[in-house]
mmCIF file of C-alpha atoms in Angstrom:
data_model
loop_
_atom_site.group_PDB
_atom_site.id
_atom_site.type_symbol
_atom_site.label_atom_id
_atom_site.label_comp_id
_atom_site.label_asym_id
_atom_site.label_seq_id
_atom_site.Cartn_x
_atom_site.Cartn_y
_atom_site.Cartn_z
ATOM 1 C CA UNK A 38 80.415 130.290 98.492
ATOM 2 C CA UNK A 39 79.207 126.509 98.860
ATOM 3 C CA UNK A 40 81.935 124.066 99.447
ATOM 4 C CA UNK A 41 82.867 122.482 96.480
ATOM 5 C CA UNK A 42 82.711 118.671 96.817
ATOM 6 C CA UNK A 43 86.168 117.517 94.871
ATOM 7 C CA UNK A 44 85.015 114.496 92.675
ATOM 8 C CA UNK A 45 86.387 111.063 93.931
ATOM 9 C CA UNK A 46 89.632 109.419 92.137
ATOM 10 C CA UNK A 47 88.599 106.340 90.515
ATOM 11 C CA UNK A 48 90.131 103.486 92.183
ATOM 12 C CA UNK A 49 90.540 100.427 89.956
ATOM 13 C CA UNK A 50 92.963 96.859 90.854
ATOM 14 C CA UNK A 51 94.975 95.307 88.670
ATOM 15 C CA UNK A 52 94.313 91.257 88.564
ATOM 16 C CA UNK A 53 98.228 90.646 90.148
ATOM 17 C CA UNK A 54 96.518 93.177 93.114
ATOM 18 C CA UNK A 55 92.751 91.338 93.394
ATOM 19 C CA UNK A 56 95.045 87.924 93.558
ATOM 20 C CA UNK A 57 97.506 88.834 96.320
ATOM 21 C CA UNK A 58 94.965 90.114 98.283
ATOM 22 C CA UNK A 59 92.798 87.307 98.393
ATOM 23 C CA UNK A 60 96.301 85.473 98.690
ATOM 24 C CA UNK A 61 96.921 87.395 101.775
ATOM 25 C CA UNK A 62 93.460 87.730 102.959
ATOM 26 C CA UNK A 63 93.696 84.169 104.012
ATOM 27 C CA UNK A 64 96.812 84.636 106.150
ATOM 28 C CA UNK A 65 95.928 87.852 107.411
ATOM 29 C CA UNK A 66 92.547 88.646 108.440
ATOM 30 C CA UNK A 67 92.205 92.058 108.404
ATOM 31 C CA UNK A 68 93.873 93.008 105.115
ATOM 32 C CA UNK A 69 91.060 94.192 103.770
ATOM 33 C CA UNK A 70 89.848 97.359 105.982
ATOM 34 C CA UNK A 71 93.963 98.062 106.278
ATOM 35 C CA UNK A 72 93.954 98.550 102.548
ATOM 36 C CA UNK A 73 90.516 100.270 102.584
ATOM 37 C CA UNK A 74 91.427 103.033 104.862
ATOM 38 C CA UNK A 75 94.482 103.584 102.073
ATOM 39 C CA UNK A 76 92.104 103.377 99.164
ATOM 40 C CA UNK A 77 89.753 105.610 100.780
ATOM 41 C CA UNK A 78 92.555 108.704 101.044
ATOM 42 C CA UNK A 79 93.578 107.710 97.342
ATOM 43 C CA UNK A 80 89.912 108.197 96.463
ATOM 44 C CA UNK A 81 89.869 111.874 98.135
ATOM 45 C CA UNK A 82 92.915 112.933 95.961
ATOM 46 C CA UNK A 83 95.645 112.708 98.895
ATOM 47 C CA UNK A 84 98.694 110.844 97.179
ATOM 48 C CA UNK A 85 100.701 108.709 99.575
ATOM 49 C CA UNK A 86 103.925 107.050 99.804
ATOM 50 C CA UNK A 87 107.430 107.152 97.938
ATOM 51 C CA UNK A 88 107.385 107.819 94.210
ATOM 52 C CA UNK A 89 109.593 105.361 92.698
ATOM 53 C CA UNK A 90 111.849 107.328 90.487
ATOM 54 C CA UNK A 91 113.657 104.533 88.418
ATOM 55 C CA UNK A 92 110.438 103.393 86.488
ATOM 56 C CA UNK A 93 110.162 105.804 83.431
ATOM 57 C CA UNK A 94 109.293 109.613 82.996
ATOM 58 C CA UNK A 95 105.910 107.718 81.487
ATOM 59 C CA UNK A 96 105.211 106.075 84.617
ATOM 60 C CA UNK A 97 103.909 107.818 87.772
ATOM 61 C CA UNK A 98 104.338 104.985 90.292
ATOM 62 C CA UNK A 99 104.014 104.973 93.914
ATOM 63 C CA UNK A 100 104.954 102.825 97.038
ATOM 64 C CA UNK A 101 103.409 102.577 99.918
ATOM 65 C CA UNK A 102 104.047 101.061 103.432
ATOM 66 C CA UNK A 103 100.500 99.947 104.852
ATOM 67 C CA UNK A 104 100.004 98.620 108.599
ATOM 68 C CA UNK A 105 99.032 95.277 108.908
ATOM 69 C CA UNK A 106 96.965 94.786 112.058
ATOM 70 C CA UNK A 107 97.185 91.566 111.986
ATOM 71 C CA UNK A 108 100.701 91.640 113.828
ATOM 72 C CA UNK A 109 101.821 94.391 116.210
ATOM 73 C CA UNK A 110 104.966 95.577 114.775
ATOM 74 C CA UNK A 111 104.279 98.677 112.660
ATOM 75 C CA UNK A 112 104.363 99.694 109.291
ATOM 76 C CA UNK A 113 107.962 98.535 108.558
ATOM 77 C CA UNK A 114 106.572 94.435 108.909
ATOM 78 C CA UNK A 115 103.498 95.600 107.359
ATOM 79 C CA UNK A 116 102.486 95.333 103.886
ATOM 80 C CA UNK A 117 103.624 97.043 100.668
ATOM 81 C CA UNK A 118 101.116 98.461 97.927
ATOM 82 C CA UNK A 119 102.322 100.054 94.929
ATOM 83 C CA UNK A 120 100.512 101.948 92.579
ATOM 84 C CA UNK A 121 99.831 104.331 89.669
ATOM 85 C CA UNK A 122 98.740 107.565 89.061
ATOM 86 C CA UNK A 123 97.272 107.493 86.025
ATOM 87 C CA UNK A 124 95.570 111.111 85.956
ATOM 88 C CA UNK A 125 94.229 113.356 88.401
ATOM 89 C CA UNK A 126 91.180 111.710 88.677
ATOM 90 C CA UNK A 127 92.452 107.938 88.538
ATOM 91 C CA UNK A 128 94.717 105.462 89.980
ATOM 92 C CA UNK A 129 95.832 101.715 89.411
ATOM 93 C CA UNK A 130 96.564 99.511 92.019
ATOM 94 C CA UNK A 131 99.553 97.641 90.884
ATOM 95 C CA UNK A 132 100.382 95.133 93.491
ATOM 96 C CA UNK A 133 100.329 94.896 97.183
ATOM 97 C CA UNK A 134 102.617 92.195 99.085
ATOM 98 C CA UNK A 135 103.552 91.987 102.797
ATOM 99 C CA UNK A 136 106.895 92.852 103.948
ATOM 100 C CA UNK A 137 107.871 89.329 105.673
ATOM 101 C CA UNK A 138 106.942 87.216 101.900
ATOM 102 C CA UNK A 139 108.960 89.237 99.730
ATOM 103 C CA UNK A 140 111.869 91.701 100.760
ATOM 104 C CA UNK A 141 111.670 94.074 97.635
ATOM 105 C CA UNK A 142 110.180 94.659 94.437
ATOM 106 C CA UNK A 143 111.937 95.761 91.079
ATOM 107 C CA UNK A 144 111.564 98.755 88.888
ATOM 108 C CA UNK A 145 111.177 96.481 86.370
ATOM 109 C CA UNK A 146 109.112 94.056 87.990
ATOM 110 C CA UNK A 147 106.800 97.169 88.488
ATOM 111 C CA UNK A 148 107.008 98.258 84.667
ATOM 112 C CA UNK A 149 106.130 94.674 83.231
ATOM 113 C CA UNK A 150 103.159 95.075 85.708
ATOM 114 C CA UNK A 151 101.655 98.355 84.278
ATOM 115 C CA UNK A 152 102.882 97.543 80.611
ATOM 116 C CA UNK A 153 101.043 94.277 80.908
ATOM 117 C CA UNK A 154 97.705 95.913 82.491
ATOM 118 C CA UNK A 155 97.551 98.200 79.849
ATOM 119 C CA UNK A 156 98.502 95.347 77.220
ATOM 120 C CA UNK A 157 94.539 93.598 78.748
ATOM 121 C CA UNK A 158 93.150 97.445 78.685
ATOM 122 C CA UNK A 159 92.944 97.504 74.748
#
């Protein structure tokens, strides 16, 4: 039998995640392929990360420690993306912030985030 090519997950950013990013991108050069090589396992179905329980049964949200090359200290002072599954075939990325700007983010911080994306959806 042929090998079945698994259709790619769909892979779209929230405007919070396209602004810290290009927040970030001028700090640290190299965000961009760091996030890419996340985004690029997302898009082959692997899911990655912590599931952050305290959202919501609704909610299937994820958080994930990304290396920042920019500095040489790991994935612990790297930077944080969190995201949502929203089926089996896409995902939502919520927010992404690095580790030294912002110690933690809420479970409600996170829900306002996808209740508000959805809010611009319709």
């Amino acid at each position: 039998m042929p090998n079945e090519e698994k259709p790619l997950v769909g892979i779209d950013l929230t405007p919070e995640f396209k602004q810290n990013l290009r927040v970030l991108s001028k700090r640290f050069r190299n965000i961009r392929s760091d996030v890419q090589v996340v985004i690029e396992q997302l898009q082959e179905g692997n899911i990655l990360g912590d599931r952050i329980g305290d959202i919501g049964e609704d909610f299937v949200v994820y958080k994930l420690r990304v290396r920042n090359s920019n500095i040489q200290k790991g994935k612990s002072a790297g930077y944080r993306l969190i995201y949502q599954v929203e089926s089996p075939t896409s995902i939502l990325l919520l927010t992404i912030y690095s580790k030294s700007d912002q110690e933690d983010i809420t479970a409600n911080e996170i829900r306002d985030m996808v209740i508000s994306f959805e809010r611009e959806e319709t």
